[in-house]
XYZ file of N, CA and C in Angstrom:
504
model
N -19.669 43.177 26.460
C -20.173 42.144 27.342
C -21.209 42.781 28.281
N -22.370 42.171 28.379
C -23.415 42.703 29.247
C -23.091 42.399 30.704
N -23.781 43.102 31.594
C -23.580 42.886 33.030
C -23.951 41.456 33.399
N -25.020 40.940 32.809
C -25.447 39.568 33.100
C -24.373 38.560 32.695
N -23.798 38.745 31.503
C -22.729 37.856 31.056
C -21.526 37.936 31.987
N -21.221 39.152 32.469
C -20.095 39.333 33.378
C -20.354 38.584 34.683
N -21.579 38.687 35.221
C -21.920 37.975 36.460
C -21.829 36.465 36.265
N -22.347 35.969 35.145
C -22.309 34.533 34.879
C -20.871 34.038 34.753
N -20.039 34.781 34.028
C -18.635 34.388 33.873
C -17.923 34.392 35.221
N -18.137 35.442 36.016
C -17.506 35.514 37.340
C -18.013 34.394 38.244
N -19.287 34.051 38.137
C -19.848 32.964 38.936
C -19.205 31.626 38.591
N -18.971 31.388 37.311
C -18.326 30.139 36.899
C -16.886 30.084 37.412
N -16.171 31.199 37.322
C -14.792 31.243 37.831
C -14.781 30.968 39.327
N -15.696 31.600 40.063
C -15.754 31.404 41.514
C -16.080 29.953 41.859
N -16.961 29.328 41.096
C -17.310 27.928 41.344
C -16.101 27.024 41.130
N -15.365 27.240 40.056
C -14.172 26.432 39.787
C -13.134 26.634 40.882
N -12.918 27.904 41.283
C -11.960 28.184 42.357
C -12.395 27.494 43.640
N -13.671 27.535 43.951
C -14.183 26.878 45.152
C -13.953 25.382 45.133
N -14.146 24.761 43.989
C -13.927 23.319 43.883
C -12.449 22.977 44.020
N -11.582 23.774 43.411
C -10.142 23.507 43.498
C -9.650 23.693 44.918
N -10.014 24.831 45.540
C -9.553 25.106 46.903
C -10.116 24.082 47.873
N -11.361 23.668 47.685
C -11.968 22.693 48.578
C -11.336 21.317 48.488
N -10.663 21.029 47.364
C -10.067 19.706 47.210
C -8.645 19.629 47.738
N -8.082 20.743 48.180
C -6.720 20.744 48.726
C -6.715 19.976 50.045
N -5.644 19.227 50.289
C -5.547 18.455 51.538
C -5.629 19.376 52.736
N -6.308 18.909 53.781
C -6.546 19.725 54.951
C -5.556 19.402 56.055
N -5.184 20.434 56.821
C -4.304 20.241 57.971
C -5.115 19.632 59.116
N -4.442 19.248 60.200
C -5.075 18.511 61.305
C -6.356 19.153 61.816
N -6.311 20.396 62.261
C -7.514 21.002 62.819
C -8.054 22.112 61.914
N -7.654 22.146 60.652
C -8.123 23.170 59.727
C -8.963 22.527 58.645
N -9.932 23.270 58.174
C -10.721 22.790 57.053
C -11.167 23.977 56.215
N -11.517 23.716 54.982
C -11.981 24.777 54.107
C -13.463 25.037 54.356
N -13.832 26.281 54.324
C -15.222 26.677 54.490
C -15.544 27.631 53.350
N -16.559 27.331 52.592
C -16.927 28.193 51.468
C -18.417 28.490 51.523
N -18.758 29.708 51.244
C -20.153 30.119 51.115
C -20.328 30.753 49.746
N -21.282 30.250 48.996
C -21.616 30.818 47.698
C -23.095 31.149 47.743
N -23.451 32.339 47.343
C -24.845 32.743 47.387
C -25.010 34.176 46.937
N -25.659 34.985 47.761
C -25.909 36.369 47.386
C -25.901 37.258 48.624
N -25.826 38.545 48.370
C -25.883 39.549 49.428
C -27.029 40.493 49.098
N -27.979 40.606 50.014
C -29.110 41.511 49.852
C -28.819 42.787 50.632
N -28.869 43.922 49.959
C -28.641 45.221 50.590
C -29.965 45.973 50.531
N -30.480 46.339 51.704
C -31.763 47.039 51.787
C -31.576 48.405 52.428
N -32.197 49.424 51.853
C -32.222 50.756 52.455
C -33.487 50.810 53.299
N -33.328 50.790 54.626
C -34.484 50.762 55.524
C -34.897 52.154 55.981
N -34.027 53.149 55.833
C -34.362 54.543 56.160
C -33.478 55.446 55.309
N -34.044 56.555 54.865
C -33.291 57.487 54.032
C -33.667 57.345 52.572
N -32.974 58.085 51.730
C -33.247 58.129 50.297
C -32.452 57.045 49.573
N -33.125 56.002 49.047
C -32.415 54.917 48.368
C -31.609 55.383 47.157
N -32.047 56.477 46.513
C -31.321 56.935 45.327
C -29.940 57.487 45.685
N -29.691 57.715 46.968
C -28.383 58.194 47.398
C -27.364 57.089 47.643
N -27.787 55.813 47.560
C -26.868 54.714 47.802
C -25.906 54.550 46.630
N -24.624 54.620 46.938
C -23.569 54.405 45.948
C -22.657 53.342 46.530
N -22.260 52.370 45.726
C -21.373 51.361 46.290
C -20.946 50.322 45.286
N -20.154 49.390 45.809
C -19.699 48.280 44.991
C -19.391 47.093 45.879
N -19.438 45.937 45.255
C -19.011 44.696 45.912
C -17.688 44.312 45.276
N -16.749 43.944 46.115
C -15.395 43.656 45.665
C -15.012 42.264 46.127
N -14.854 41.338 45.182
C -14.373 39.994 45.498
C -12.858 40.050 45.396
N -12.179 39.711 46.487
C -10.730 39.907 46.511
C -10.014 38.843 47.323
N -8.732 38.719 47.059
C -7.868 37.878 47.878
C -7.145 38.782 48.878
N -6.448 38.204 49.868
C -5.709 39.051 50.808
C -4.696 39.922 50.061
N -4.587 41.166 50.472
C -3.657 42.088 49.838
C -4.243 42.796 48.632
N -5.469 42.490 48.273
C -6.161 43.104 47.135
C -5.364 42.979 45.833
N -4.633 41.872 45.680
C -3.826 41.678 44.475
C -4.684 41.316 43.270
N -5.713 40.511 43.510
C -6.623 40.107 42.443
C -8.034 40.463 42.896
N -8.760 41.174 42.061
C -10.094 41.609 42.457
C -11.073 41.474 41.292
N -12.335 41.335 41.643
C -13.449 41.442 40.703
C -14.415 42.434 41.338
N -14.791 43.457 40.606
C -15.607 44.539 41.146
C -16.974 44.552 40.483
N -18.015 44.693 41.301
C -19.389 44.771 40.819
C -20.020 46.055 41.340
N -20.148 47.085 40.503
C -20.801 48.305 40.973
C -22.285 48.051 41.235
N -22.811 48.642 42.305
C -24.241 48.519 42.587
C -25.008 49.387 41.604
N -26.128 48.896 41.081
C -26.920 49.730 40.178
C -27.538 50.896 40.939
N -27.754 51.987 40.236
C -28.381 53.169 40.832
C -29.837 52.839 41.147
N -30.254 53.114 42.391
C -31.633 52.853 42.799
C -32.492 54.087 42.564
N -33.738 53.868 42.179
C -34.713 54.953 42.106
C -35.225 55.210 43.518
N -35.859 56.342 43.726
C -36.362 56.679 45.059
C -37.357 55.638 45.563
N -38.060 54.943 44.651
C -39.046 53.931 45.068
C -38.413 52.560 45.322
N -37.189 52.347 44.880
C -36.491 51.075 45.114
C -35.851 51.107 46.493
N -35.865 49.989 47.187
C -35.226 49.936 48.497
C -34.248 48.783 48.627
N -34.129 47.934 47.597
C -33.297 46.733 47.722
C -32.468 46.527 46.460
N -31.302 45.971 46.680
C -30.457 45.544 45.568
C -29.745 44.271 46.015
N -29.611 43.317 45.099
C -28.938 42.066 45.402
C -27.676 41.959 44.570
N -26.588 41.645 45.231
C -25.347 41.351 44.532
C -25.392 39.849 44.273
N -25.523 39.432 43.011
C -25.811 38.028 42.730
C -24.667 37.068 42.985
N -23.460 37.549 43.198
C -22.341 36.650 43.426
C -21.712 36.941 44.770
N -21.591 35.929 45.586
C -20.903 36.069 46.875
C -20.076 34.823 47.090
N -18.790 34.973 47.277
C -17.914 33.841 47.539
C -16.995 34.198 48.685
N -16.863 33.302 49.635
C -15.912 33.487 50.728
C -15.315 32.127 51.021
N -14.006 32.047 51.009
C -13.337 30.802 51.361
C -12.285 31.127 52.404
N -12.199 30.311 53.404
C -11.251 30.573 54.484
C -10.833 29.272 55.133
N -9.669 29.289 55.753
C -9.287 28.169 56.593
C -9.873 28.440 57.963
N -10.574 27.460 58.487
C -11.278 27.613 59.757
C -10.661 26.656 60.756
N -10.393 27.152 61.944
C -9.822 26.333 63.000
C -10.907 26.040 64.024
N -11.063 24.765 64.372
C -12.040 24.371 65.380
C -11.332 24.079 66.688
N -12.034 24.291 67.783
C -11.493 24.023 69.112
C -11.383 22.512 69.309
N -10.160 21.996 69.474
C -9.940 20.551 69.621
C -10.620 19.976 70.861
N -10.682 20.728 71.970
C -11.295 20.219 73.201
C -12.770 19.902 72.992
N -13.496 20.800 72.334
C -14.915 20.559 72.077
C -15.104 19.366 71.139
N -14.266 19.268 70.122
C -14.403 18.190 69.149
C -14.135 16.838 69.803
N -13.153 16.775 70.714
C -12.848 15.523 71.405
C -14.007 15.053 72.272
N -14.823 15.979 72.756
C -15.976 15.617 73.588
C -17.221 15.350 72.745
N -17.064 15.290 71.426
C -18.196 14.976 70.554
C -19.085 16.165 70.257
N -18.657 17.379 70.617
C -19.443 18.583 70.342
C -18.907 19.257 69.091
N -19.755 20.085 68.530
C -19.294 20.922 67.430
C -18.496 22.054 68.053
N -17.216 22.122 67.746
C -16.326 23.093 68.375
C -16.567 24.514 67.902
N -16.069 25.461 68.686
C -16.135 26.849 68.264
C -15.152 27.039 67.119
N -15.481 27.951 66.212
C -14.660 28.142 65.025
C -14.200 29.587 64.918
N -13.043 29.761 64.288
C -12.571 31.102 63.972
C -11.798 31.032 62.659
N -11.854 32.118 61.896
C -11.155 32.171 60.622
C -9.672 32.395 60.881
N -8.849 31.521 60.329
C -7.403 31.627 60.478
C -6.801 32.375 59.291
N -7.273 32.068 58.093
C -6.768 32.722 56.895
C -7.902 32.862 55.896
N -8.063 34.057 55.330
C -9.072 34.284 54.308
C -8.416 34.141 52.944
N -8.981 33.295 52.099
C -8.477 33.153 50.740
C -9.160 34.146 49.815
N -10.465 34.161 49.835
C -11.258 35.113 49.058
C -12.294 35.722 49.984
N -12.550 36.990 49.817
C -13.523 37.675 50.656
C -14.317 38.619 49.774
N -15.556 38.856 50.128
C -16.351 39.859 49.457
C -16.436 41.071 50.373
N -15.949 42.192 49.881
C -16.020 43.452 50.617
C -17.111 44.305 49.997
N -17.943 44.879 50.841
C -18.938 45.839 50.383
C -18.455 47.226 50.762
N -18.421 48.120 49.813
C -18.069 49.510 50.056
C -19.331 50.302 49.718
N -19.988 50.827 50.758
C -21.294 51.466 50.615
C -21.222 52.908 51.108
N -21.720 53.840 50.304
C -21.651 55.259 50.627
C -23.040 55.881 50.555
N -23.323 56.774 51.514
C -24.519 57.609 51.453
C -24.139 58.799 50.583
N -24.583 58.775 49.338
C -24.192 59.792 48.363
C -25.004 61.063 48.402
N -25.904 61.200 49.366
C -26.662 62.453 49.454
C -25.731 63.553 49.950
N -25.931 64.751 49.464
C -25.057 65.869 49.836
C -25.871 67.009 50.413
N -25.173 68.017 50.871
C -25.843 69.198 51.415
C -26.593 68.862 52.681
N -27.889 69.101 52.681
C -28.713 68.834 53.865
C -29.350 67.456 53.785
N -28.670 66.515 53.131
C -29.191 65.154 52.991
C -29.420 64.502 54.340
N -30.157 63.415 54.313
C -30.495 62.716 55.556
C -29.644 61.466 55.731
N -29.613 60.969 56.953
C -28.922 59.717 57.230
C -29.595 58.580 56.469
N -28.819 57.553 56.169
C -29.323 56.375 55.468
C -29.016 55.165 56.334
N -30.018 54.319 56.550
C -29.813 53.080 57.301
C -29.916 51.916 56.333
N -28.912 51.034 56.401
C -28.843 49.870 55.518
C -28.894 48.590 56.327
N -29.523 47.569 55.765
C -29.487 46.225 56.338
C -28.903 45.310 55.259
N -27.831 44.598 55.618
C -27.128 43.715 54.688
C -27.327 42.281 55.164
N -27.912 41.454 54.291
C -28.221 40.067 54.629
C -27.465 39.135 53.691
N -26.769 38.176 54.286
C -26.014 37.191 53.515
C -26.866 35.936 53.364
N -26.924 35.403 52.134
C -27.739 34.216 51.856
C -26.923 33.170 51.114
N -27.204 31.905 51.441
C -26.594 30.799 50.706
C -27.249 30.702 49.331
N -26.717 29.817 48.504
C -27.256 29.638 47.159
C -28.714 29.190 47.186
N -29.133 28.466 48.233
C -30.528 28.012 48.327
C -31.449 29.075 48.929
N -30.915 30.248 49.270
C -31.727 31.348 49.782
C -31.793 31.459 51.293
N -31.269 30.470 52.025
C -31.313 30.548 53.484
C -30.326 31.607 53.981
N -30.713 32.281 55.043
C -29.898 33.353 55.613
C -28.711 32.752 56.361
N -27.537 33.362 56.171
C -26.318 32.937 56.852
C -25.943 34.026 57.843
N -25.766 33.664 59.099
C -25.362 34.652 60.102
C -26.479 35.634 60.431
N -26.087 36.747 61.030
C -27.022 37.792 61.430
C -26.907 38.969 60.475
N -28.034 39.517 59.987
C -27.938 40.688 59.112
C -27.188 41.839 59.797
N -26.459 42.588 59.003
C -25.674 43.724 59.482
C -26.475 44.997 59.238
N -26.518 45.878 60.237
C -27.182 47.175 60.090
C -26.142 48.269 60.188
N -26.185 49.220 59.258
C -25.260 50.354 59.268
C -26.033 51.629 58.998
N -25.764 52.661 59.791
C -26.364 53.977 59.566
C -25.263 54.912 59.091
N -25.507 55.531 57.921
C -24.504 56.384 57.303
C -25.000 57.823 57.233
N -24.184 58.761 57.697
C -24.464 60.183 57.542
C -24.206 60.558 56.079
N -24.695 61.705 55.603
C -24.423 62.108 54.221
C -22.920 62.127 53.939
N -22.525 61.458 52.872
C -21.132 61.403 52.481
C -20.310 60.332 53.191
N -20.865 59.674 54.184
C -20.131 58.663 54.942
C -20.097 57.339 54.181
N -18.992 56.602 54.346
C -18.791 55.313 53.680
C -18.589 54.221 54.717
N -19.181 53.046 54.467
C -19.000 51.872 55.330
C -18.299 50.788 54.529
N -17.402 50.077 55.193
C -16.725 48.923 54.606
C -17.172 47.700 55.388
N -17.777 46.732 54.693
C -18.283 45.518 55.349
C -17.596 44.324 54.711
N -16.897 43.550 55.540
C -16.225 42.335 55.093
C -17.151 41.147 55.360
N -17.509 40.409 54.320
C -18.382 39.248 54.492
C -17.733 38.205 55.383
N -16.449 37.959 55.200
C -15.758 36.955 56.026
C -15.783 37.332 57.494
N -15.532 38.601 57.791
C -15.542 39.052 59.181
C -16.934 38.949 59.788
N -17.948 39.334 59.033
C -19.323 39.301 59.563
C -19.805 37.865 59.783
N -19.463 36.962 58.891
C -19.902 35.572 59.039
C -19.109 34.823 60.100
N -18.013 35.393 60.548
C -17.186 34.771 61.581
C -17.607 35.186 62.980
N -18.575 36.069 63.098
C -19.019 36.550 64.421
C -19.874 35.531 65.094
């Protein structure tokens, strides 16, 4: 099975899961929130060929996972896109704001599926620091939330939770 076929199959599974979870009856102040789109990872400083990582679609407890290794970048490449991003969570809204006709503040109460990025600066020896910018996008390409910036020393690894970042 090619990588493209694997992405397409995983995308179809994620879409079906999103439709099923979204159709579940909602509690009084809880609702389902799903984002489907992509994650753009850019190397803004350092050697892009040293970027090693993977995207991990998982449920709480890491019982069920789908893993997408990032392709190896050439020194001239600075960007890689993970074509599948799914996050579903129960979101609680502030009842006081909603009663006054405002859009209430929200916080994630329970994560059903989350995309974790595990990114490592794979340069060794006297390698240089690597700065990454991670941008979350909806399926239509619009940016969701604020891009995340991480600076990694040689050999250092960063763990970025899409659900946590989009909840800020």
